[in-house]
JSON list of C-alpha atoms in Angstrom, two decimals:
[
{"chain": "A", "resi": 57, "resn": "UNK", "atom": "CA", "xyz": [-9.53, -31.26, 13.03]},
{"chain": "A", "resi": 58, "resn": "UNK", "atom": "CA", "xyz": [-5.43, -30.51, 14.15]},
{"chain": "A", "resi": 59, "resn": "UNK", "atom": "CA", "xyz": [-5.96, -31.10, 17.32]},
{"chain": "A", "resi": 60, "resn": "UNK", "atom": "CA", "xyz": [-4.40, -27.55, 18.48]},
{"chain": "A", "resi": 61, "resn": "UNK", "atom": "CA", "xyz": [-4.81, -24.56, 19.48]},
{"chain": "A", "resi": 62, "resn": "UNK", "atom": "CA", "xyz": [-3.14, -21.58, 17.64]},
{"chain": "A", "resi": 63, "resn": "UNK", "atom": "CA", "xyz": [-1.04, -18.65, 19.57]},
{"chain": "A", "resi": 64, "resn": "UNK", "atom": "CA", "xyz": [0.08, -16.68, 16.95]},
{"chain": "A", "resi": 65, "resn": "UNK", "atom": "CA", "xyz": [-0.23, -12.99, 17.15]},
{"chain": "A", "resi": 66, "resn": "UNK", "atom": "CA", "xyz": [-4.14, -12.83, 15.85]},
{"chain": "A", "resi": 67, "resn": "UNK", "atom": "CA", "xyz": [-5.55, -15.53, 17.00]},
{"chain": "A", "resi": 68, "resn": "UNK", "atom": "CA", "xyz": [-4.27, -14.88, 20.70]},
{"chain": "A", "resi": 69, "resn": "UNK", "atom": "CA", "xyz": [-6.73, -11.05, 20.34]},
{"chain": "A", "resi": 70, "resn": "UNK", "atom": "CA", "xyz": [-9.23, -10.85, 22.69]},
{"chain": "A", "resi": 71, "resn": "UNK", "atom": "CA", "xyz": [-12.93, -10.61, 21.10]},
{"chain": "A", "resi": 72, "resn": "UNK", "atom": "CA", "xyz": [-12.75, -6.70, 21.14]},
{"chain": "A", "resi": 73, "resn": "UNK", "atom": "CA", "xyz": [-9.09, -6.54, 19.12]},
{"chain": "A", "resi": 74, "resn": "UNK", "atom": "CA", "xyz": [-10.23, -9.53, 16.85]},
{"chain": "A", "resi": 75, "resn": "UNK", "atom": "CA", "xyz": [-13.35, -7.36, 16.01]},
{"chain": "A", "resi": 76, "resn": "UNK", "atom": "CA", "xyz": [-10.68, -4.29, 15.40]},
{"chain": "A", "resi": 77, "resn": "UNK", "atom": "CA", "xyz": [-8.60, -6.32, 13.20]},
{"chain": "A", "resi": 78, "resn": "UNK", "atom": "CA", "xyz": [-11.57, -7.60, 11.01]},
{"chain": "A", "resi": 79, "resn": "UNK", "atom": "CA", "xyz": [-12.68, -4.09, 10.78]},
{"chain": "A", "resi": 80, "resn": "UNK", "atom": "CA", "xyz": [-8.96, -3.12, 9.94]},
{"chain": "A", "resi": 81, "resn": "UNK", "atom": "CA", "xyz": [-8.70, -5.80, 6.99]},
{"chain": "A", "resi": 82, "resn": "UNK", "atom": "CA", "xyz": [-12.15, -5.13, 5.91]},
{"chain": "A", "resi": 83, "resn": "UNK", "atom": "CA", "xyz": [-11.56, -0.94, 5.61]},
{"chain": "A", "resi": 84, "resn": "UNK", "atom": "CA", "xyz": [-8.06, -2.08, 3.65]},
{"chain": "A", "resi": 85, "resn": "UNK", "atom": "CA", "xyz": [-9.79, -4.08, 1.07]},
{"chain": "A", "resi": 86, "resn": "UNK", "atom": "CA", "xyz": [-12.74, -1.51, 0.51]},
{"chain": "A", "resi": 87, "resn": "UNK", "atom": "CA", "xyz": [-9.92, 1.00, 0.18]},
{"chain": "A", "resi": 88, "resn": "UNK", "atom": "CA", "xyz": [-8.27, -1.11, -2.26]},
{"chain": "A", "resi": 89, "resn": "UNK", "atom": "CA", "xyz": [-10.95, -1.61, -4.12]},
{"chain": "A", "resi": 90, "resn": "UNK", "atom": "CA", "xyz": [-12.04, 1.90, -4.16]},
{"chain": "A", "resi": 91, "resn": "UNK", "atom": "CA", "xyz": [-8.80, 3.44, -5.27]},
{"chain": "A", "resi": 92, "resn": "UNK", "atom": "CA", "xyz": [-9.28, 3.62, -8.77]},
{"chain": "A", "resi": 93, "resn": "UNK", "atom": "CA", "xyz": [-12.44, 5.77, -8.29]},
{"chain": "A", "resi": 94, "resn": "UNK", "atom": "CA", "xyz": [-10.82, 7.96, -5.25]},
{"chain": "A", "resi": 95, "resn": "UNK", "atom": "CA", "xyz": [-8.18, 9.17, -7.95]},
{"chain": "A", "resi": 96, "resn": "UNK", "atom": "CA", "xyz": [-10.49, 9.91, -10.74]},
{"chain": "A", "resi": 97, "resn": "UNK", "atom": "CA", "xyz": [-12.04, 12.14, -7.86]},
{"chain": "A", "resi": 98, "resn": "UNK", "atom": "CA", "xyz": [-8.77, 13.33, -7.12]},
{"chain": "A", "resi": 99, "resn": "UNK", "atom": "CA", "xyz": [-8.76, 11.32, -3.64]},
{"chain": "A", "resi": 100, "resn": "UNK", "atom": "CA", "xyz": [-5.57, 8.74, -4.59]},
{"chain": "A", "resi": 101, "resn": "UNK", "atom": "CA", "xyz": [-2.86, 10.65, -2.61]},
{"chain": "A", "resi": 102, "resn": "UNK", "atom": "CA", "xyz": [-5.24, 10.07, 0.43]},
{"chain": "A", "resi": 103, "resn": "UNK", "atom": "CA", "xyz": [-6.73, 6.67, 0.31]},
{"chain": "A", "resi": 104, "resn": "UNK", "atom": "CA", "xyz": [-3.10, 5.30, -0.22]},
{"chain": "A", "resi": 105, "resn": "UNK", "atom": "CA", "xyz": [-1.99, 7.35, 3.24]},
{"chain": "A", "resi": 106, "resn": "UNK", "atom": "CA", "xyz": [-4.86, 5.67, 4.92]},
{"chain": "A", "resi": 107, "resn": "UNK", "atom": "CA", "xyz": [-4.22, 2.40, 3.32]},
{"chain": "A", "resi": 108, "resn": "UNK", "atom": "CA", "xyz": [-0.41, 2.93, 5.06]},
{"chain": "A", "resi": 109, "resn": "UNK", "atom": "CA", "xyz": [-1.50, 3.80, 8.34]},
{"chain": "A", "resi": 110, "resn": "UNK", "atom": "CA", "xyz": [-3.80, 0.53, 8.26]},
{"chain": "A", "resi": 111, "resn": "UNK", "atom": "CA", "xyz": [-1.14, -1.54, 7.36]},
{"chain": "A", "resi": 112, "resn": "UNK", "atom": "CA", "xyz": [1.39, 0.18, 9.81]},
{"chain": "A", "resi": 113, "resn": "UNK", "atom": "CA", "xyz": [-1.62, -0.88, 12.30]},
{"chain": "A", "resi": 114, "resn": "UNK", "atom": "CA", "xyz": [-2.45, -4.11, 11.39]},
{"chain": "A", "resi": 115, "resn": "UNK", "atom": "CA", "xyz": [0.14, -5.63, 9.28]},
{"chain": "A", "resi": 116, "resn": "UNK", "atom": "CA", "xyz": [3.43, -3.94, 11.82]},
{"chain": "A", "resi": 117, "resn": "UNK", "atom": "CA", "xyz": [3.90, -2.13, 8.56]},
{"chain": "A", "resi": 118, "resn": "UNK", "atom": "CA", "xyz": [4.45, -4.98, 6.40]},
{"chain": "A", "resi": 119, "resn": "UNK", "atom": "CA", "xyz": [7.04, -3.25, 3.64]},
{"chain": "A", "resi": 120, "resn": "UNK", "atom": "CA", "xyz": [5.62, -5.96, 0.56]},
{"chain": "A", "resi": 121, "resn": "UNK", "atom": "CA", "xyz": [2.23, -4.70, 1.29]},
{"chain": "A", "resi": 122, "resn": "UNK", "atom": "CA", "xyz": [2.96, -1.19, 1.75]},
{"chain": "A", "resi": 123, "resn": "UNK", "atom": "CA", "xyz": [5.12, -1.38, -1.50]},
{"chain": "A", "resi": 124, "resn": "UNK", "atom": "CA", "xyz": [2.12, -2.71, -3.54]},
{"chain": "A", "resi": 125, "resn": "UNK", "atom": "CA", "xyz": [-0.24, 0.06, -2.31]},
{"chain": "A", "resi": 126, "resn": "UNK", "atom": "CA", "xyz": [2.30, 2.80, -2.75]},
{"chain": "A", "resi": 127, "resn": "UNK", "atom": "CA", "xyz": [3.04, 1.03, -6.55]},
{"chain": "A", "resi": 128, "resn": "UNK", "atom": "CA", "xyz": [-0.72, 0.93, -7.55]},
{"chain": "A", "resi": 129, "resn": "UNK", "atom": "CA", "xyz": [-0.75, 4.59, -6.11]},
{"chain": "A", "resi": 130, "resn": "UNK", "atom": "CA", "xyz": [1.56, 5.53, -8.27]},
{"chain": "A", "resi": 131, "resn": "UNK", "atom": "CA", "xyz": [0.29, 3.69, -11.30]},
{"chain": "A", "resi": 132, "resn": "UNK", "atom": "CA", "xyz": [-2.79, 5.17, -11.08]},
{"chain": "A", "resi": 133, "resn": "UNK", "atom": "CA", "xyz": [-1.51, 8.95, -10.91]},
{"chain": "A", "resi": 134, "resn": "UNK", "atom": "CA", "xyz": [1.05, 8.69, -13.07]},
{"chain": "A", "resi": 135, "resn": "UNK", "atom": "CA", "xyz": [-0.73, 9.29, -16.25]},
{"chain": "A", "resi": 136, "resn": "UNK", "atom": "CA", "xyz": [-2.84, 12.27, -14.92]},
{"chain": "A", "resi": 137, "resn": "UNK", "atom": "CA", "xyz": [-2.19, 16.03, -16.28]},
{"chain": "A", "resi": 138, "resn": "UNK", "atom": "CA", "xyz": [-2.57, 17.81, -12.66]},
{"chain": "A", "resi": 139, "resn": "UNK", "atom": "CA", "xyz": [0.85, 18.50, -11.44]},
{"chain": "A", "resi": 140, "resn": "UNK", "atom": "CA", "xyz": [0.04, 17.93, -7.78]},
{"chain": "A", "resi": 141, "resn": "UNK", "atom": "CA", "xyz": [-1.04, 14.41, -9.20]},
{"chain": "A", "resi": 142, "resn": "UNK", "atom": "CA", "xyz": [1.99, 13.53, -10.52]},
{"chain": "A", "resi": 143, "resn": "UNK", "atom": "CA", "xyz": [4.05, 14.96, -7.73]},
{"chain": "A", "resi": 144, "resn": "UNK", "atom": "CA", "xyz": [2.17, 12.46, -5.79]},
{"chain": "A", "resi": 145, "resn": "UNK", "atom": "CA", "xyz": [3.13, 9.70, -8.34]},
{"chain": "A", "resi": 146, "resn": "UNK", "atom": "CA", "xyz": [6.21, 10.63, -8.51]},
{"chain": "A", "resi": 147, "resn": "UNK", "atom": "CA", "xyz": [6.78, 10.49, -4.64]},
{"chain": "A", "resi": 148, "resn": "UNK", "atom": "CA", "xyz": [4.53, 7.20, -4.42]},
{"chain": "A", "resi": 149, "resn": "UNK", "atom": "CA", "xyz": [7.15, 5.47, -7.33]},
{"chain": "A", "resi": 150, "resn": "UNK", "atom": "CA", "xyz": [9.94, 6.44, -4.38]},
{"chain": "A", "resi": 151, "resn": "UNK", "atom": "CA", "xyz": [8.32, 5.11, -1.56]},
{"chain": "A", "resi": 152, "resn": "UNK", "atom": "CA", "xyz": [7.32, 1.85, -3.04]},
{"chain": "A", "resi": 153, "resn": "UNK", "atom": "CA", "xyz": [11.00, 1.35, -3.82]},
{"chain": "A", "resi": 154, "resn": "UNK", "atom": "CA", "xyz": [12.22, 2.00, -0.12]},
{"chain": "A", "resi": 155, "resn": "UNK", "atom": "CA", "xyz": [9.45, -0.54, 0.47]},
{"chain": "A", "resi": 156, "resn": "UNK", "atom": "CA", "xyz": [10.79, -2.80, -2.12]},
{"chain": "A", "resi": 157, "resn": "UNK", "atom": "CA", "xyz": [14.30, -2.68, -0.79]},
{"chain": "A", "resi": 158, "resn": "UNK", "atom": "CA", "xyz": [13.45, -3.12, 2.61]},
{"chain": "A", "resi": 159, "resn": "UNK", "atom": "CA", "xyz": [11.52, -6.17, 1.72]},
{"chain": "A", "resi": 160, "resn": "UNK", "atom": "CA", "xyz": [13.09, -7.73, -0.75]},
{"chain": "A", "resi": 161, "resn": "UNK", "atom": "CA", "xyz": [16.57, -5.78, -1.43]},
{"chain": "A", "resi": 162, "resn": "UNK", "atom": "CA", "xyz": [17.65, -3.67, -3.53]},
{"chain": "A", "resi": 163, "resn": "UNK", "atom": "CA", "xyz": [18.34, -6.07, -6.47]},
{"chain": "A", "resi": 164, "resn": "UNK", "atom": "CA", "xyz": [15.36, -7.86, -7.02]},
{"chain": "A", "resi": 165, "resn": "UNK", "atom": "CA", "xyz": [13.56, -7.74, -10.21]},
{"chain": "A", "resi": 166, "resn": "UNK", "atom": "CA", "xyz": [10.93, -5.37, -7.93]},
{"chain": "A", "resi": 167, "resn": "UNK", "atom": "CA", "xyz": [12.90, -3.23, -6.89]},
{"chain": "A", "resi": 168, "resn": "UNK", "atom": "CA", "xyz": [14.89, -2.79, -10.16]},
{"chain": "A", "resi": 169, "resn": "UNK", "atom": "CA", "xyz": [11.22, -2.01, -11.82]},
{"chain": "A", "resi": 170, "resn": "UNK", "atom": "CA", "xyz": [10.57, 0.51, -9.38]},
{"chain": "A", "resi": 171, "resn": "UNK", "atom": "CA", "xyz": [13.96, 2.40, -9.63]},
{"chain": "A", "resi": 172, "resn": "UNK", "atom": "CA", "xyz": [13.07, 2.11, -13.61]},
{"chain": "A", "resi": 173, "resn": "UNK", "atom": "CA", "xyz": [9.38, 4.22, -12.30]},
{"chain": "A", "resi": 174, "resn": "UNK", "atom": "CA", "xyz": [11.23, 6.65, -10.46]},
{"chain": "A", "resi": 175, "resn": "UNK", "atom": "CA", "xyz": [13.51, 7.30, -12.86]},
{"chain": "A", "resi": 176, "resn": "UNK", "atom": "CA", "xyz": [11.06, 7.25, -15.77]},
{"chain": "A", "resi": 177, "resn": "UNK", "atom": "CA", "xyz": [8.61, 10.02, -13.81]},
{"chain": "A", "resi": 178, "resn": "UNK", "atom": "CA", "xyz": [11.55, 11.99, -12.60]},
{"chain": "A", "resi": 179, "resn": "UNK", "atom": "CA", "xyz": [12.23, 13.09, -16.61]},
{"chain": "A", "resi": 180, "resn": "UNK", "atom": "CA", "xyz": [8.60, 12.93, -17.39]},
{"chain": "A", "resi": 181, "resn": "UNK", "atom": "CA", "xyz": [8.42, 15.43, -14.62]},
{"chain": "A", "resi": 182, "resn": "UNK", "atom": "CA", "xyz": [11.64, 17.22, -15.88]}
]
């Protein structure tokens, strides 16, 4: 229907990296969708490290994408009463803000919310 053919990065995979990819994507939004159940099961802290290393892999790290996954990390253990947990939160607040930063600087309304996270768990923490 446009009359060309696409180079970009993904669509230039052969058939065995395409199939890699879709597997890639596919594992990242089961993950997602499974996070809220991995940390009532006290599995957050490690479905967000595997959701990292996927998007390292597939996305070259994307930093907005790594920020949201290390944001509803830390949204989900926040409120928990295991200290590991919040430890966790804590350090998942300050790595979605280096993401945040490195994505979209460090004065953008993101980034300011995050800085108000890490703050706000460091004297929860206290």
């Amino acid at each position: 229907i446009f009359n060309f053919t696409c180079t970009c990065e993904s669509c230039s995979k052969d058939a065995e990296e395409q199939t890699r990819s879709d597997q890639n994507r596919l594992r990242l939004q089961k993950l997602r969708e499974a996070m809220p159940s991995a940390v009532q099961q006290g599995l957050g802290a490690q479905v967000v490290a595997k959701m990292i290393e996927l998007i390292d892999e597939e996305l070259a790290g994307n930093a907005s994408a790594k920020a949201f996954v290390y944001y509803t990390g830390y949204a989900l253990l926040r409120e928990s009463e295991d200290a590991q947990e919040q430890e966790s939160a804590g350090e998942m607040a300050k790595n979605a803000l280096e993401q945040a930063v490195i994505a979209e600087g460090p004065d953008s309304w993101l980034s300011e919310m995050l800085t108000s996270c890490v703050t706000a768990n460091a004297q929860k923490r206290g």
